Coordinates of C-alpha atoms and ligand atoms in Angstrom, one line a residue:
M10 CA 0.0 0.0 0.0
T11 CA 1.2 3.5 -0.8
V12 CA 2.5 5.5 2.2
T13 CA 1.9 9.2 2.3
V14 CA 4.9 11.2 3.3
L15 CA 4.2 14.9 4.1
F16 CA 7.2 17.2 3.5
A17 CA 6.7 19.8 6.2
A18 CA 10.2 21.1 6.4
G19 CA 9.4 24.3 4.7
E20 CA 9.2 25.6 1.1
A21 CA 12.9 26.7 1.1
L22 CA 14.2 23.1 1.5
W23 CA 11.6 21.5 -0.9
P24 CA 13.4 22.1 -4.2
E25 CA 16.6 20.5 -2.8
Y26 CA 15.1 17.7 -0.8
G27 CA 12.2 16.7 -3.0
P28 CA 14.2 15.1 -5.8
H29 CA 16.7 13.4 -3.3
L30 CA 13.8 12.0 -1.2
R31 CA 12.1 10.5 -4.3
V32 CA 15.4 8.8 -5.4
A33 CA 16.0 7.5 -1.9
F34 CA 12.4 6.2 -1.6
A35 CA 12.8 4.3 -4.9
G36 CA 16.2 3.0 -3.7
A37 CA 14.6 1.7 -0.5
G38 CA 11.9 0.0 -2.5
L39 CA 9.2 2.2 -0.9
D40 CA 5.8 2.8 -2.5
A41 CA 5.5 6.4 -1.2
A42 CA 3.7 9.5 -2.2
L43 CA 5.8 12.5 -1.3
V44 CA 3.5 15.5 -0.9
T45 CA 3.7 19.1 0.4
E46 CA 0.0 19.2 1.3
A47 CA -2.3 16.5 2.6
T48 CA -5.3 15.8 4.8
P49 CA -3.7 15.4 8.2
G50 CA -5.6 12.1 8.9
E51 CA -4.1 10.5 5.8
V52 CA -0.4 11.2 6.5
D53 CA 1.8 8.3 7.4
Y54 CA 5.1 10.1 8.0
I55 CA 6.2 13.7 8.4
V56 CA 9.5 15.1 7.2
Y57 CA 10.2 18.0 9.5
A58 CA 12.5 20.9 10.2
P59 CA 12.3 23.3 13.2
G60 CA 11.1 26.4 11.4
S61 CA 8.1 24.5 10.0
A62 CA 4.6 26.1 9.9
L63 CA 3.3 22.7 11.2
Q64 CA 3.2 23.1 15.0
D65 CA 0.0 21.2 15.9
F66 CA 0.5 17.4 15.4
T67 CA -2.9 16.5 17.0
P68 CA -4.8 15.9 13.7
Y69 CA -2.0 13.6 12.3
T70 CA -3.7 10.6 13.9
R71 CA -2.3 8.0 11.5
C72 CA 1.3 9.4 11.5
R73 CA 3.8 6.8 12.5
A74 CA 6.9 9.0 12.9
V75 CA 8.1 12.6 12.6
L76 CA 11.5 12.6 10.8
N77 CA 13.5 15.7 11.6
L78 CA 16.1 16.9 9.1
W79 CA 18.2 18.5 11.8
A80 CA 20.4 16.9 14.4
G81 CA 19.2 19.3 17.2
V82 CA 15.6 18.9 18.3
E83 CA 15.3 21.5 21.1
R84 CA 12.6 23.4 19.2
I85 CA 10.3 20.4 18.8
V86 CA 10.8 18.1 21.8
G87 CA 8.8 20.4 24.1
N88 CA 5.8 20.5 21.7
P89 CA 2.9 19.2 23.8
T90 CA 0.9 18.1 20.7
L91 CA 3.7 15.7 19.6
T92 CA 2.8 12.2 20.6
Q93 CA 4.2 10.5 17.5
P94 CA 7.8 9.0 17.7
L95 CA 10.4 11.7 16.8
C96 CA 13.6 10.9 15.0
R97 CA 16.5 13.3 14.7
M98 CA 18.9 13.4 11.8
V99 CA 22.1 11.5 12.0
D100 CA 23.6 12.1 8.6
P101 CA 27.1 11.0 7.5
G102 CA 27.5 14.2 5.5
L103 CA 26.7 16.3 8.5
T104 CA 29.1 14.4 10.7
E105 CA 31.9 14.8 8.1
G106 CA 31.3 18.5 8.0
M107 CA 31.4 18.8 11.8
V108 CA 34.7 16.8 12.0
E109 CA 36.2 19.2 9.4
Y110 CA 35.0 22.3 11.3
V111 CA 36.2 21.2 14.7
T112 CA 39.5 19.9 13.4
G113 CA 40.2 23.1 11.5
H114 CA 39.4 25.4 14.4
V115 CA 41.2 23.3 17.0
L116 CA 44.3 23.3 14.8
R117 CA 44.0 27.0 14.3
H118 CA 44.3 27.6 18.1
H119 CA 46.8 24.8 18.7
L120 CA 49.2 26.1 16.1
G121 CA 48.6 29.8 17.0
M122 CA 47.9 30.5 13.3
D123 CA 46.4 33.9 13.9
R124 CA 49.8 35.3 14.9
Y125 CA 51.2 34.7 11.4
I126 CA 48.0 35.3 9.4
K127 CA 47.8 38.7 11.0
G128 CA 51.5 39.2 10.2
A129 CA 53.5 39.1 13.4
P130 CA 56.4 41.6 13.4
G131 CA 60.0 40.6 13.9
W132 CA 61.3 37.1 14.1
Q133 CA 59.9 35.7 17.3
Q134 CA 60.0 32.0 17.1
I135 CA 57.1 30.6 19.1
V136 CA 57.0 26.8 18.6
P137 CA 53.7 25.2 19.6
P138 CA 53.7 22.1 21.7
L139 CA 53.0 18.8 19.9
A140 CA 49.3 17.8 19.7
R141 CA 50.1 15.0 22.1
E142 CA 50.9 17.6 24.8
R143 CA 47.6 19.5 24.3
V144 CA 44.6 18.3 26.3
V145 CA 41.3 18.8 24.4
A146 CA 38.0 18.4 26.2
M147 CA 35.2 17.1 24.1
L148 CA 31.9 17.9 25.9
G149 CA 29.4 15.5 24.4
L150 CA 30.3 12.1 23.2
G151 CA 27.4 11.4 20.9
E152 CA 27.4 11.0 17.1
L153 CA 29.2 14.3 16.5
G154 CA 31.4 14.6 19.6
L155 CA 32.8 11.1 19.3
A156 CA 33.5 11.5 15.6
C157 CA 35.4 14.7 16.3
A158 CA 37.2 13.3 19.3
R159 CA 38.4 10.4 17.2
A160 CA 39.6 12.7 14.4
L161 CA 41.6 14.8 16.9
K162 CA 42.9 11.6 18.5
A163 CA 44.1 10.5 15.1
L164 CA 46.1 13.8 15.0
N165 CA 47.6 12.8 18.4
F166 CA 45.7 15.3 20.5
A167 CA 45.3 14.2 24.1
V168 CA 41.5 14.2 23.8
E169 CA 39.2 13.3 26.7
G170 CA 35.5 13.4 26.7
W171 CA 32.5 14.1 29.0
S172 CA 29.0 12.9 28.7
R173 CA 25.8 12.4 30.7
S174 CA 26.1 8.7 31.2
A175 CA 29.3 6.8 32.2
K176 CA 31.0 5.2 29.2
T177 CA 33.2 2.2 29.3
G178 CA 35.3 0.6 26.6
L179 CA 35.7 3.8 24.5
D180 CA 39.0 4.4 22.7
I181 CA 39.3 7.8 24.5
P182 CA 39.2 8.5 28.2
A183 CA 35.7 9.5 29.2
H184 CA 34.3 11.4 32.2
H185 CA 30.8 12.1 33.5
G186 CA 29.1 14.0 36.3
E187 CA 30.1 17.3 37.9
A188 CA 33.4 15.9 39.4
G189 CA 34.3 14.4 36.0
L190 CA 33.6 17.8 34.3
E191 CA 35.8 19.6 36.8
A192 CA 38.7 17.2 36.5
L193 CA 38.6 17.5 32.7
L194 CA 38.2 21.3 32.5
R195 CA 41.0 21.9 34.9
K196 CA 43.5 20.5 32.4
A197 CA 41.9 21.3 29.1
E198 CA 43.6 24.0 27.0
I199 CA 41.0 23.6 24.3
V200 CA 37.3 22.8 24.9
V201 CA 34.8 21.7 22.2
T202 CA 31.1 21.7 23.1
L203 CA 29.0 19.3 21.2
L204 CA 26.1 18.9 23.6
P205 CA 22.4 19.3 22.9
R206 CA 20.4 22.2 24.4
T207 CA 18.4 20.8 27.2
A208 CA 17.3 22.1 30.7
E209 CA 20.4 20.4 32.1
T210 CA 22.9 21.8 29.6
E211 CA 21.7 25.4 29.6
N212 CA 24.5 27.7 30.9
L213 CA 26.6 24.6 31.6
L214 CA 29.7 26.8 31.1
D215 CA 29.0 29.5 33.6
A216 CA 31.4 31.7 35.5
R217 CA 32.1 29.1 38.1
R218 CA 33.0 26.3 35.6
L219 CA 34.8 28.6 33.2
A220 CA 37.1 29.5 36.1
W221 CA 38.2 25.8 36.2
L222 CA 39.9 26.2 32.8
P223 CA 43.7 26.9 32.7
Q224 CA 44.7 30.4 31.9
G225 CA 44.4 31.2 28.2
A226 CA 42.2 28.2 27.3
V227 CA 40.2 28.3 24.1
I228 CA 36.6 27.3 23.5
V229 CA 35.1 26.1 20.3
N230 CA 31.3 25.9 20.4
P231 CA 29.5 24.4 17.5
G232 CA 26.9 22.8 19.8
R233 CA 24.3 25.4 20.9
G234 CA 24.6 29.0 22.1
A235 CA 22.8 28.4 25.3
L236 CA 25.5 26.0 26.6
I237 CA 27.6 29.0 27.6
D238 CA 26.7 32.0 29.7
D239 CA 27.3 34.9 27.3
D240 CA 28.2 37.4 30.0
A241 CA 30.5 35.0 31.9
L242 CA 32.3 34.2 28.6
L243 CA 32.8 37.9 27.8
A244 CA 34.1 38.6 31.3
A245 CA 36.6 35.6 31.1
L246 CA 37.8 36.9 27.7
D247 CA 38.1 40.5 28.9
S248 CA 40.1 39.4 32.0
G249 CA 42.5 37.3 29.9
A250 CA 41.4 34.1 31.7
L251 CA 40.3 32.7 28.4
G252 CA 42.3 33.1 25.3
H253 CA 39.6 32.9 22.6
A254 CA 36.2 31.6 21.8
T255 CA 35.1 30.4 18.4
L256 CA 31.3 30.3 18.3
D257 CA 29.1 28.9 15.6
V258 CA 25.8 29.0 17.5
F259 CA 24.0 31.7 19.5
R260 CA 21.0 32.3 21.7
I261 CA 19.5 34.5 19.0
E262 CA 20.2 33.7 15.4
P263 CA 21.1 35.5 13.2
L264 CA 23.4 37.0 15.9
P265 CA 22.4 40.7 16.2
E266 CA 24.8 43.2 14.6
D267 CA 25.2 45.0 18.0
H268 CA 25.9 41.9 20.0
P269 CA 29.3 42.2 21.9
F270 CA 30.5 38.9 20.3
R271 CA 30.4 40.6 16.9
H272 CA 33.3 43.0 17.5
H273 CA 35.2 41.3 20.4
P274 CA 38.8 40.6 19.4
G275 CA 38.7 37.4 21.4
V276 CA 35.7 36.0 19.6
T277 CA 35.4 34.4 16.2
V278 CA 31.8 34.3 15.0
T279 CA 30.8 31.8 12.3
P280 CA 27.1 31.9 11.2
H281 CA 25.9 28.4 12.2
I282 CA 27.7 26.8 9.3
A283 CA 29.7 24.2 11.2
A284 CA 27.8 21.3 9.8
D285 CA 24.7 21.2 7.6
T286 CA 22.6 18.2 6.7
R287 CA 23.4 17.1 3.2
A288 CA 20.3 16.4 1.2
S289 CA 21.5 13.3 -0.7
S290 CA 22.7 11.3 2.4
A291 CA 20.0 12.6 4.7
A292 CA 17.3 11.5 2.2
R293 CA 18.6 8.0 2.5
V294 CA 18.4 8.1 6.3
V295 CA 14.7 9.3 6.0
A296 CA 13.9 6.5 3.5
E297 CA 15.5 3.9 5.7
N298 CA 13.4 5.0 8.7
I299 CA 10.2 4.8 6.7
R300 CA 11.3 1.4 5.5
R301 CA 11.8 0.3 9.1
G302 CA 8.5 1.8 10.2
E303 CA 6.7 -0.1 7.5
A304 CA 8.6 -3.3 8.3
G305 CA 7.8 -3.0 12.0
E306 CA 11.5 -2.6 12.8
P307 CA 12.9 -0.2 15.4
L308 CA 13.4 3.4 14.1
L309 CA 16.8 4.8 13.9
H310 CA 17.9 7.8 16.0
Q311 CA 14.6 8.1 18.0
V312 CA 14.6 11.0 20.4
D313 CA 13.9 10.4 24.1
L314 CA 11.3 13.1 24.7
T315 CA 11.7 13.2 28.4
R316 CA 15.5 13.4 28.3
G317 CA 15.2 16.1 25.6
Y318 CA 17.7 14.7 23.0
Ligands
LIG410 N1 26.5 24.0 14.6 C1 26.0 23.1 13.8 O1 26.0 23.3 12.5 C2 25.4 21.9 14.3 C3 25.0 20.8 13.5 C4 24.5 19.6 14.0 C5 24.4 19.5 15.4 N2 24.7 20.5 16.2 C6 24.6 20.4 17.7 O2 25.3 19.3 18.1 C7 24.6 18.7 19.2 C8 25.2 17.3 19.4 O3 24.8 16.4 18.3 P1 25.0 14.8 18.3 O4 24.4 14.3 17.1 O5 26.3 14.5 18.7 O6 24.0 14.5 19.6 P2 23.9 13.1 20.4 O7 24.3 12.0 19.5 O8 22.5 13.1 20.9 O9 24.9 13.3 21.6 C9 24.7 14.2 22.6 C10 25.8 14.0 23.6 O10 25.7 15.0 24.7 C11 25.7 14.3 25.9 N3 24.8 15.0 26.9 C12 23.5 15.3 26.8 N4 23.0 15.9 27.9 C13 24.1 15.9 28.7 C14 24.3 16.4 30.0 N5 23.3 17.0 30.8 N6 25.5 16.3 30.6 C15 26.5 15.7 29.9 N7 26.4 15.3 28.7 C16 25.2 15.4 28.1 C17 25.1 12.9 25.6 O11 25.5 12.0 26.7 P3 25.1 10.5 26.6 O12 26.1 9.9 25.6 O13 25.4 10.0 28.0 O14 23.7 10.4 26.2 C18 25.8 12.6 24.3 O15 27.1 12.1 24.5 C19 23.2 18.7 18.7 O16 22.3 18.6 19.7 C20 23.1 20.1 18.1 O17 22.7 21.0 19.1 C21 25.2 21.7 15.7

């Protein structure tokens, strides 16, 4: 029987995603009607993105899953009308992009590239330590954090991770809990934040925890803006306690032109470009989840609505 898939991720994404989804559905052997409008009670799956006009899931009584095109789900998990299973995007293309972003920005700070790009006067030879001597803290050891940690480890960085649950058997040292965070931050010269935004992670890096970092430490945040207390970050940069912050995500996006981050010499702003979902590989993930749904198999990357990620 034909399954009806409503593309509710917005008009802007439709021209790019429509053709890739059709190819992926055919590749997965699905008999699927991909539509941008439908009677809610006749929809079997919803392809979704956070800015969608669809906010009331109540009438979608037959819908078997909402398939988000984004990795982050903080703008949908709290929707009280959502009773259908929600899956987030885990896209190999997105992961690759994040690994490249994180590796590039960590290397920039590790090697002190700015000094020479800006044209350091004279002939002062400042040789950076080897990567093996540089402790990098990876906050978040999920799909993205772990992939980035492994890429940095392959470059010999002394990477250690931190997550909500205790991890055993990983190929990098892993910490959890408040004591684990403190132990890691106290030795981390570079911190990468790849955590979801939840009630628990909001303002995780506040003044108290930022003060645990060694003098001159650098933060790279491609996770979510709310993970860091903006004012505490600016104060730590102004006092010289922190060396630099490379920020890709913000509490308000686009970041307002008059926000202090925009013009602060210790802040690099990138406009939420660390890692985008790639339509061709993401379409295959969506198709596979619909195939699983129809075959009665467990869905991939299902979000725990109470945990918030
Ligand atoms: N800037 C961009 O372009 C961009 C693109 C994609 C994603 N992102 C961001 O990256 C985030 C991470 O993505 P992902 O795919 O790696 O997510 P994920 O697979 O769900 O992993 C999340 C990680 O965060 C940990 N975590 C969650 N809550 C925690 C807490 N309270 N304390 C400590 N650790 C906690 C989890 O711990 P456990 O392992 O114990 O569960 C897990 O290791 C997304 O949520 C999104 O915000 C940004």
